[in-house]
Amino acid sequence: MRVDGTVASDDESGRSGGNTDFGSAWARVKRRLRAELGEDVFASWFARLELEGVSAGTARLTVPTRFLKSWIESHYLDRVLGTFKAEAEEIARIEVGVRGTGAPARAAAVGVPKAGPASGPLARLHATNTPAPMAPAVATASEQRNADAGGDLSGTPLDARLTFSSFVIGRSNALAHAAAERVARHQGEGALYNPLYLHAGVGLGKTHLLHGIGHAAREAGRRVIYLTADRFMYGFVNALKTQSALAYKERLRGIDLLILDDVQFIQGKSIQAEFGHTINALIDAGRQVVVASDRPPTELEALDERVRSRLGGGLVVEITALDEALRVSILSARLAAVRTAHPGFDVSPQVATYVARAITANGRDLEGAVNRLLAHATLTGTAVTMETAESAIRDLVKNREPKRIKIEDIQKLVASRYNVSRSDILSERRTAAVVKPRQIAMYLSKVLTLRSLPEIGRRFGGRDHTTVLHAVRKIEKQIGEDAVLGDEVELLKRMLQD
C-alpha cells in the first residue's frame, strides 16, 4: 500500500526482496525531517513530498510542482537519502518526480518499472462523486482567447473532481463555501469581497473550494488562472531567466480572476514584491482575487506589511476544525464513492461511527482511513470488522493529538539546560550567556507551538516580532553550520515532546 493509502501494484508494493514496510519507514522519515528541520521548513518543502514506490533499492518520491522538485534536489536530496537509509537500509537511491504530468515521474532507473496510476478510487477531501480524471491542461475556449492575446493563462490544472457539488458542507465551512460560491458566480461590475482570503489547517477543504471557484467561474466565461505559490514563483523566476518578465506580468494582470493557493510559501524579496504589485493591480482594476493560506494575513510575517494589510482588507474567512457531524458526513460520502467502484466493499454503521469519532484532525486522515479499510478488504478478501478498523487507523488515532507544548515549558527547560534563570531569558540582558539560550528558546517556541511571532515576542518580555524572527533565522542558520548545536537543539525538542 502506498503512503497515501492507495494500493500499489505488485512491482510497487514497497518491498525489495525483504520484509521492510517502506510505507511505515517513509512516515518515520517525514517525522524525523519535521523534528530536525523545524515546522516551517518542513511545511514549506516536505509536507507534499510523497513516496510513490520502491524498487531495486530506488525510492521514487513525488511533489506537485517542478519548482518544488528542483529545490529539494538542489538543497535536501542528500539529507532525505541519508534519513531514509537510516530507517530502511535497502534504500540506495532517491528519485524525485512531479505528480500530475501524465508521464512517469522521471526516467526510471534500469530495471525499474514505470509507475502506473494510483488504483485507489479516492481523490481529495470532501469529494462525494466517483472521482473523474484530472482536468487536462488543454485550453478552454476562454483560455484560448487569452493565449491568442499574449500567452497561455492555464496555470495549474484544475482537478475535475473538486467542484462545489462535491463539497460536503458543515458548520465549520459553511461561511467559506457561501463566500466562495458567491464570488465564483458574481456577474455584476467590479468584484466581491476583494480579496477573498480563506485560511485553514491542513486537510480542511480550502483547496477544494479554490478549485470549485475556478470551475464555476470558467463555466461562466470568465478568464481564470489558478496558481499554487510555488507555481507562481517558478513562473516568475522562469520569466526573468528568459527575459520575458514584462510579458508574464502583463498576462497575469489581464485576467478576470486570480486564485492563489498556499500563499505562505511565497519567498524571496523580488517575488514577494511582484506578488504585492500583482495583487494591487488586479484589485485596483476591479478584478477578483482569491487567496488561501494556512494562517490569517496578520501572521504572514515574511510578507511586507503593506501586502498583509491589502490581503486582510477584503473578506477573511477561517475554516475551522471538522465537528463530528461533518466528519460523519464526509466519511459516509467517501464510503459511498468507494462502493461505486467496489460494490463488494462494505463498512458497517458501527465501524463508520467509530472511525469518524476516532479521527478528528482533518479530512485527509478520514480519506486515509477509508483507503486503508479498502486495502484490507481487497487484499485479504475479508470483511471489515471493528478489530480491522482499530488496527488500520491506529497510527492516525495516535497522532491526532500531539503533546501540547507551552512556551513557559520551553523557557524553563532551556534556562535549566544553559544554567540561567527564566527571568534572565525574559530580561533585557544582552550578555552572550543569556542571548544564546534566549534565541534558542524563541526558535523552539516558533517550531514547536502554533503561536505567532508577535505573541512569542510578548511572551519573551514584550519584545517585537522582528526580534523573534531574527532569532529564529539565526538559530536555523547556526544549526545548519554547527552540528553540535544541531544536536543540542534536537535533544531539547525530544525532551519537550516526550
CSV table of C-alpha atoms in Angstrom, one decimal, residues 139-494:
chain,number,residue,atom,x,y,z
A,139,ALA,CA,-7.1,25.3,-23.1
A,140,THR,CA,-10.8,26.0,-22.9
A,141,ALA,CA,-12.4,28.5,-25.3
A,142,SER,CA,-11.8,31.4,-23.0
A,143,GLU,CA,-8.2,30.3,-22.2
A,144,GLN,CA,-7.5,30.0,-25.9
A,145,ARG,CA,-8.6,33.6,-26.4
A,146,ASN,CA,-6.2,34.6,-23.6
A,147,ALA,CA,-3.4,32.7,-25.3
A,148,ASP,CA,-4.1,34.4,-28.6
A,149,ALA,CA,-3.9,37.7,-26.9
A,150,GLY,CA,-0.5,37.2,-25.4
A,151,GLY,CA,0.2,33.9,-23.8
A,152,ASP,CA,-1.2,30.8,-22.1
A,153,LEU,CA,-3.0,31.5,-18.8
A,154,SER,CA,-4.0,27.9,-17.9
A,155,GLY,CA,-1.8,28.0,-14.8
A,156,THR,CA,-2.0,24.9,-12.6
A,157,PRO,CA,-4.7,22.5,-14.0
A,158,LEU,CA,-7.9,22.3,-12.0
A,159,ASP,CA,-9.0,19.0,-10.6
A,160,ALA,CA,-12.3,17.9,-12.2
A,161,ARG,CA,-13.3,16.2,-9.0
A,162,LEU,CA,-13.1,19.3,-6.8
A,163,THR,CA,-16.3,21.2,-7.5
A,164,PHE,CA,-18.9,22.9,-5.4
A,165,SER,CA,-21.3,20.0,-5.9
A,166,SER,CA,-18.8,17.5,-4.4
A,167,PHE,CA,-18.1,19.7,-1.4
A,168,VAL,CA,-19.6,18.5,1.9
A,169,ILE,CA,-20.9,21.5,3.9
A,170,GLY,CA,-20.9,21.7,7.7
A,171,ARG,CA,-20.9,24.3,10.4
A,172,SER,CA,-17.1,24.8,10.2
A,173,ASN,CA,-17.0,25.6,6.5
A,174,ALA,CA,-20.5,26.9,5.6
A,175,LEU,CA,-19.4,30.6,5.5
A,176,ALA,CA,-16.3,29.9,3.4
A,177,HIS,CA,-18.4,27.8,1.0
A,178,ALA,CA,-21.1,30.5,0.7
A,179,ALA,CA,-18.5,33.3,0.1
A,180,ALA,CA,-16.6,31.1,-2.5
A,181,GLU,CA,-19.8,30.3,-4.4
A,182,ARG,CA,-20.9,34.0,-4.4
A,183,VAL,CA,-17.5,35.1,-5.7
A,184,ALA,CA,-17.4,32.5,-8.4
A,185,ARG,CA,-20.9,33.2,-9.8
A,186,HIS,CA,-20.8,37.0,-9.5
A,187,GLN,CA,-21.7,38.6,-12.8
A,188,GLY,CA,-22.0,42.3,-11.9
A,189,GLU,CA,-19.5,45.1,-12.2
A,190,GLY,CA,-16.4,45.0,-10.0
A,191,ALA,CA,-15.6,42.3,-7.6
A,192,LEU,CA,-17.0,40.9,-4.4
A,193,TYR,CA,-15.1,40.7,-1.0
A,194,ASN,CA,-11.9,41.6,-2.8
A,195,PRO,CA,-9.7,39.8,-2.0
A,196,LEU,CA,-11.5,36.7,-0.6
A,197,TYR,CA,-9.0,35.2,1.8
A,198,LEU,CA,-9.5,31.7,3.1
A,199,HIS,CA,-7.3,30.2,5.8
A,200,ALA,CA,-7.4,26.8,7.5
A,201,GLY,CA,-5.1,24.0,8.6
A,202,VAL,CA,-4.1,21.0,6.5
A,203,GLY,CA,-6.9,18.9,5.1
A,204,LEU,CA,-9.9,21.1,5.9
A,205,GLY,CA,-11.1,21.8,2.4
A,206,LYS,CA,-9.7,25.2,1.4
A,207,THR,CA,-8.0,23.9,-1.8
A,208,HIS,CA,-11.3,22.1,-2.8
A,209,LEU,CA,-13.1,25.5,-2.5
A,210,LEU,CA,-10.4,27.2,-4.7
A,211,HIS,CA,-10.9,24.6,-7.4
A,212,GLY,CA,-14.6,24.9,-7.1
A,213,ILE,CA,-14.4,28.7,-7.6
A,214,GLY,CA,-12.2,28.1,-10.7
A,215,HIS,CA,-14.6,25.6,-12.3
A,216,ALA,CA,-17.7,27.8,-11.7
A,217,ALA,CA,-16.0,31.0,-12.9
A,218,ARG,CA,-14.8,29.3,-16.1
A,219,GLU,CA,-18.2,27.9,-16.8
A,220,ALA,CA,-19.5,31.5,-16.6
A,221,GLY,CA,-16.9,32.5,-19.3
A,222,ARG,CA,-14.5,34.4,-17.0
A,223,ARG,CA,-10.8,34.4,-17.6
A,224,VAL,CA,-9.3,32.4,-14.6
A,225,ILE,CA,-5.9,31.4,-13.6
A,226,TYR,CA,-5.2,29.1,-10.6
A,227,LEU,CA,-1.7,29.0,-9.2
A,228,THR,CA,0.0,27.4,-6.3
A,229,ALA,CA,2.5,29.6,-4.6
A,230,ASP,CA,5.4,27.6,-5.9
A,231,ARG,CA,4.0,27.6,-9.4
A,232,PHE,CA,3.8,31.4,-9.1
A,233,MET,CA,7.4,31.6,-8.0
A,234,TYR,CA,8.5,29.2,-10.7
A,235,GLY,CA,6.7,31.2,-13.4
A,236,PHE,CA,8.2,34.5,-12.3
A,237,VAL,CA,11.7,33.1,-11.9
A,238,ASN,CA,11.5,31.4,-15.3
A,239,ALA,CA,10.2,34.7,-16.9
A,240,LEU,CA,13.2,36.5,-15.5
A,241,LYS,CA,15.6,33.9,-16.9
A,242,THR,CA,14.0,34.1,-20.4
A,243,GLN,CA,13.8,37.9,-20.3
A,244,SER,CA,10.0,37.8,-20.6
A,245,ALA,CA,9.1,39.1,-17.1
A,246,LEU,CA,7.2,42.1,-18.5
A,247,ALA,CA,5.0,39.9,-20.8
A,248,TYR,CA,4.4,37.5,-17.9
A,249,LYS,CA,3.3,40.2,-15.6
A,250,GLU,CA,1.0,41.8,-18.2
A,251,ARG,CA,-0.6,38.4,-18.9
A,252,LEU,CA,-1.1,37.8,-15.2
A,253,ARG,CA,-2.8,41.1,-14.7
A,254,GLY,CA,-5.0,40.8,-17.8
A,255,ILE,CA,-7.3,38.1,-16.3
A,256,ASP,CA,-10.7,38.3,-14.5
A,257,LEU,CA,-10.0,36.1,-11.6
A,258,LEU,CA,-6.7,35.1,-9.9
A,259,ILE,CA,-6.7,32.2,-7.5
A,260,LEU,CA,-3.5,31.7,-5.4
A,261,ASP,CA,-3.1,28.8,-3.1
A,262,ASP,CA,-0.6,28.3,-0.2
A,263,VAL,CA,0.5,32.0,-0.2
A,264,GLN,CA,2.5,31.3,3.0
A,265,PHE,CA,5.1,29.6,0.8
A,266,ILE,CA,6.0,32.7,-1.3
A,267,GLN,CA,9.6,33.6,-0.6
A,268,GLY,CA,12.2,36.0,-1.9
A,269,LYS,CA,12.1,39.7,-1.8
A,270,SER,CA,11.7,40.3,-5.6
A,271,ILE,CA,9.0,37.6,-5.9
A,272,GLN,CA,7.1,38.9,-2.8
A,273,ALA,CA,7.3,42.4,-4.3
A,274,GLU,CA,5.9,41.2,-7.6
A,275,PHE,CA,3.2,39.3,-5.8
A,276,GLY,CA,2.2,42.6,-4.0
A,277,HIS,CA,2.2,44.6,-7.2
A,278,THR,CA,0.1,42.0,-9.0
A,279,ILE,CA,-2.5,41.9,-6.1
A,280,ASN,CA,-2.7,45.7,-6.1
A,281,ALA,CA,-3.0,46.0,-9.8
A,282,LEU,CA,-5.8,43.4,-10.0
A,283,ILE,CA,-7.8,44.8,-7.1
A,284,ASP,CA,-7.4,48.4,-8.3
A,285,ALA,CA,-8.7,47.3,-11.7
A,286,GLY,CA,-11.8,45.7,-10.2
A,287,ARG,CA,-10.6,42.1,-10.9
A,288,GLN,CA,-11.3,39.4,-8.4
A,289,VAL,CA,-8.5,37.9,-6.3
A,290,VAL,CA,-8.9,34.8,-4.1
A,291,VAL,CA,-6.1,33.7,-1.8
A,292,ALA,CA,-5.7,30.7,0.6
A,293,SER,CA,-3.2,30.1,3.3
A,294,ASP,CA,-2.7,28.1,6.5
A,295,ARG,CA,-2.8,31.2,8.6
A,296,PRO,CA,-4.5,34.7,8.7
A,297,PRO,CA,-2.9,37.6,6.8
A,298,THR,CA,-1.6,39.2,10.1
A,299,GLU,CA,0.6,36.1,10.7
A,300,LEU,CA,2.3,36.1,7.3
A,301,GLU,CA,5.4,37.6,8.9
A,302,ALA,CA,7.6,37.0,5.9
A,303,LEU,CA,5.4,39.2,3.7
A,304,ASP,CA,5.7,43.0,3.5
A,305,GLU,CA,3.3,44.7,5.9
A,306,ARG,CA,1.5,46.6,3.1
A,307,VAL,CA,0.8,43.3,1.3
A,308,ARG,CA,-0.5,41.8,4.5
A,309,SER,CA,-2.8,44.8,5.0
A,310,ARG,CA,-4.1,44.5,1.5
A,311,LEU,CA,-4.8,40.8,1.9
A,312,GLY,CA,-6.7,41.5,5.1
A,313,GLY,CA,-8.7,44.3,3.6
A,314,GLY,CA,-11.2,42.0,1.9
A,315,LEU,CA,-13.2,39.2,3.5
A,316,VAL,CA,-11.1,36.9,5.7
A,317,VAL,CA,-12.8,33.6,6.5
A,318,GLU,CA,-11.4,30.8,8.6
A,319,ILE,CA,-12.3,27.2,8.0
A,320,THR,CA,-12.3,25.6,11.5
A,321,ALA,CA,-11.8,22.0,12.6
A,322,LEU,CA,-14.3,19.5,11.4
A,323,ASP,CA,-17.0,18.7,14.0
A,324,GLU,CA,-18.2,15.2,14.5
A,325,ALA,CA,-21.4,15.6,12.3
A,326,LEU,CA,-19.3,16.9,9.4
A,327,ARG,CA,-16.8,14.1,9.8
A,328,VAL,CA,-19.6,11.6,9.7
A,329,SER,CA,-21.0,13.2,6.5
A,330,ILE,CA,-17.6,13.3,4.8
A,331,LEU,CA,-16.9,9.7,5.8
A,332,SER,CA,-20.3,8.5,4.6
A,333,ALA,CA,-19.8,10.3,1.2
A,334,ARG,CA,-16.3,8.8,0.8
A,335,LEU,CA,-17.6,5.2,1.6
A,336,ALA,CA,-20.4,5.7,-0.9
A,337,ALA,CA,-18.0,6.8,-3.6
A,338,VAL,CA,-15.8,3.8,-3.0
A,339,ARG,CA,-18.7,1.4,-3.2
A,340,THR,CA,-19.5,2.6,-6.7
A,341,ALA,CA,-16.1,1.2,-7.8
A,342,HIS,CA,-16.0,-1.7,-5.4
A,343,PRO,CA,-19.6,-3.0,-4.9
A,344,GLY,CA,-18.4,-5.7,-2.5
A,345,PHE,CA,-16.8,-3.2,-0.1
A,346,ASP,CA,-19.0,-2.8,2.9
A,347,VAL,CA,-18.4,-1.0,6.2
A,348,SER,CA,-21.0,-1.3,8.9
A,349,PRO,CA,-22.5,1.9,10.5
A,350,GLN,CA,-20.8,0.9,13.8
A,351,VAL,CA,-17.4,0.9,12.2
A,352,ALA,CA,-18.0,4.1,10.3
A,353,THR,CA,-19.1,5.8,13.5
A,354,TYR,CA,-16.0,4.6,15.3
A,355,VAL,CA,-13.7,5.9,12.6
A,356,ALA,CA,-15.5,9.3,12.5
A,357,ARG,CA,-15.2,9.7,16.2
A,358,ALA,CA,-11.6,8.5,16.5
A,359,ILE,CA,-10.1,10.6,13.7
A,360,THR,CA,-10.5,14.3,14.5
A,361,ALA,CA,-7.5,16.0,12.9
A,362,ASN,CA,-8.7,16.6,9.3
A,363,GLY,CA,-10.5,15.2,6.3
A,364,ARG,CA,-7.3,13.8,4.7
A,365,ASP,CA,-6.9,11.4,7.7
A,366,LEU,CA,-10.5,10.3,7.1
A,367,GLU,CA,-9.7,9.7,3.5
A,368,GLY,CA,-6.6,7.8,4.5
A,369,ALA,CA,-8.7,5.6,6.9
A,370,VAL,CA,-11.1,4.7,4.1
A,371,ASN,CA,-8.2,3.8,1.8
A,372,ARG,CA,-6.7,1.5,4.5
A,373,LEU,CA,-10.0,-0.2,5.1
A,374,LEU,CA,-10.4,-0.7,1.3
A,375,ALA,CA,-6.9,-2.1,1.1
A,376,HIS,CA,-7.6,-4.6,3.8
A,377,ALA,CA,-10.9,-5.7,2.2
A,378,THR,CA,-9.4,-6.0,-1.3
A,379,LEU,CA,-6.1,-7.6,-0.4
A,380,THR,CA,-7.3,-10.1,2.2
A,381,GLY,CA,-10.8,-10.7,0.9
A,382,THR,CA,-12.3,-10.5,4.4
A,383,ALA,CA,-14.9,-8.3,5.8
A,384,VAL,CA,-14.1,-5.0,7.6
A,385,THR,CA,-14.7,-5.5,11.3
A,386,MET,CA,-14.2,-3.2,14.3
A,387,GLU,CA,-10.9,-5.0,15.1
A,388,THR,CA,-9.8,-4.4,11.5
A,389,ALA,CA,-10.6,-0.7,11.7
A,390,GLU,CA,-8.8,-0.3,15.1
A,391,SER,CA,-5.7,-1.8,13.6
A,392,ALA,CA,-5.9,0.1,10.3
A,393,ILE,CA,-6.2,3.5,11.8
A,394,ARG,CA,-4.1,3.0,14.9
A,395,ASP,CA,-1.4,5.5,13.9
A,396,LEU,CA,-3.9,8.1,12.7
A,397,VAL,CA,-5.6,8.0,16.1
A,398,LYS,CA,-2.3,8.0,18.0
A,399,ASN,CA,-1.0,11.1,16.1
A,400,ARG,CA,-4.2,13.1,16.1
A,401,GLU,CA,-3.4,14.8,19.4
A,402,PRO,CA,0.3,15.6,19.7
A,403,LYS,CA,1.5,16.8,23.1
A,404,ARG,CA,0.7,20.5,23.6
A,405,ILE,CA,3.9,22.3,24.4
A,406,LYS,CA,3.8,25.6,26.3
A,407,ILE,CA,6.2,28.5,25.8
A,408,GLU,CA,6.7,28.6,29.5
A,409,ASP,CA,7.9,25.0,29.5
A,410,ILE,CA,10.3,25.8,26.7
A,411,GLN,CA,11.7,28.8,28.6
A,412,LYS,CA,12.2,26.7,31.8
A,413,LEU,CA,13.9,23.8,30.1
A,414,VAL,CA,16.3,26.0,28.0
A,415,ALA,CA,17.1,28.1,31.1
A,416,SER,CA,17.9,24.9,33.1
A,417,ARG,CA,20.0,23.5,30.2
A,418,TYR,CA,22.1,26.6,29.9
A,419,ASN,CA,22.4,27.4,33.6
A,420,VAL,CA,20.5,30.7,33.5
A,421,SER,CA,17.2,31.6,35.1
A,422,ARG,CA,13.9,32.1,33.2
A,423,SER,CA,13.9,35.7,34.4
A,424,ASP,CA,17.2,36.2,32.7
A,425,ILE,CA,15.7,34.9,29.4
A,426,LEU,CA,12.8,37.4,29.8
A,427,SER,CA,15.1,40.3,30.8
A,428,GLU,CA,16.9,42.9,28.7
A,429,ARG,CA,20.3,41.4,29.5
A,430,ARG,CA,22.4,41.1,26.3
A,431,THR,CA,25.4,39.1,27.5
A,432,ALA,CA,26.3,36.1,25.3
A,433,ALA,CA,25.4,33.7,28.2
A,434,VAL,CA,21.8,34.9,28.1
A,435,VAL,CA,21.3,35.9,24.4
A,436,LYS,CA,22.1,32.4,23.0
A,437,PRO,CA,19.6,30.5,25.2
A,438,ARG,CA,17.0,33.2,24.7
A,439,GLN,CA,17.3,32.8,20.9
A,440,ILE,CA,17.2,29.1,21.1
A,441,ALA,CA,14.0,29.3,23.3
A,442,MET,CA,12.4,31.7,20.7
A,443,TYR,CA,13.3,29.3,17.9
A,444,LEU,CA,11.8,26.3,19.7
A,445,SER,CA,8.7,28.4,20.5
A,446,LYS,CA,8.2,29.0,16.8
A,447,VAL,CA,8.8,25.4,15.6
A,448,LEU,CA,7.0,23.6,18.4
A,449,THR,CA,4.0,25.8,19.0
A,450,LEU,CA,1.3,27.4,16.9
A,451,ARG,CA,1.9,30.9,18.4
A,452,SER,CA,2.5,33.8,16.0
A,453,LEU,CA,5.8,35.8,16.1
A,454,PRO,CA,4.1,38.8,17.8
A,455,GLU,CA,2.7,36.6,20.5
A,456,ILE,CA,6.0,34.8,21.1
A,457,GLY,CA,7.6,38.3,21.4
A,458,ARG,CA,5.1,39.3,24.0
A,459,ARG,CA,5.9,36.1,26.0
A,460,PHE,CA,9.6,37.0,25.9
A,461,GLY,CA,9.4,40.2,27.9
A,462,GLY,CA,7.3,42.2,25.4
A,463,ARG,CA,9.8,42.0,22.5
A,464,ASP,CA,9.0,43.0,18.9
A,465,HIS,CA,8.1,40.2,16.4
A,466,THR,CA,11.2,41.2,14.3
A,467,THR,CA,13.4,40.3,17.2
A,468,VAL,CA,11.8,36.8,17.3
A,469,LEU,CA,12.2,36.5,13.5
A,470,HIS,CA,15.9,37.4,13.7
A,471,ALA,CA,16.4,34.8,16.5
A,472,VAL,CA,14.6,32.1,14.5
A,473,ARG,CA,16.6,32.8,11.4
A,474,LYS,CA,19.9,33.0,13.2
A,475,ILE,CA,19.4,29.7,15.0
A,476,GLU,CA,18.2,28.0,11.8
A,477,LYS,CA,21.5,29.1,10.1
A,478,GLN,CA,23.7,28.1,13.0
A,479,ILE,CA,22.0,24.6,13.2
A,480,GLY,CA,23.0,24.1,9.5
A,481,GLU,CA,26.6,25.1,10.2
A,482,ASP,CA,27.2,23.7,13.6
A,483,ALA,CA,26.4,20.0,14.1
A,484,VAL,CA,27.0,20.2,17.9
A,485,LEU,CA,24.4,23.0,18.2
A,486,GLY,CA,22.1,21.0,16.0
A,487,ASP,CA,22.3,18.0,18.3
A,488,GLU,CA,21.7,20.2,21.3
A,489,VAL,CA,18.5,21.7,19.8
A,490,GLU,CA,17.3,18.3,18.7
A,491,LEU,CA,17.8,16.9,22.2
A,492,LEU,CA,15.8,19.8,23.6
A,493,LYS,CA,13.0,19.1,21.1
A,494,ARG,CA,12.8,15.5,22.1
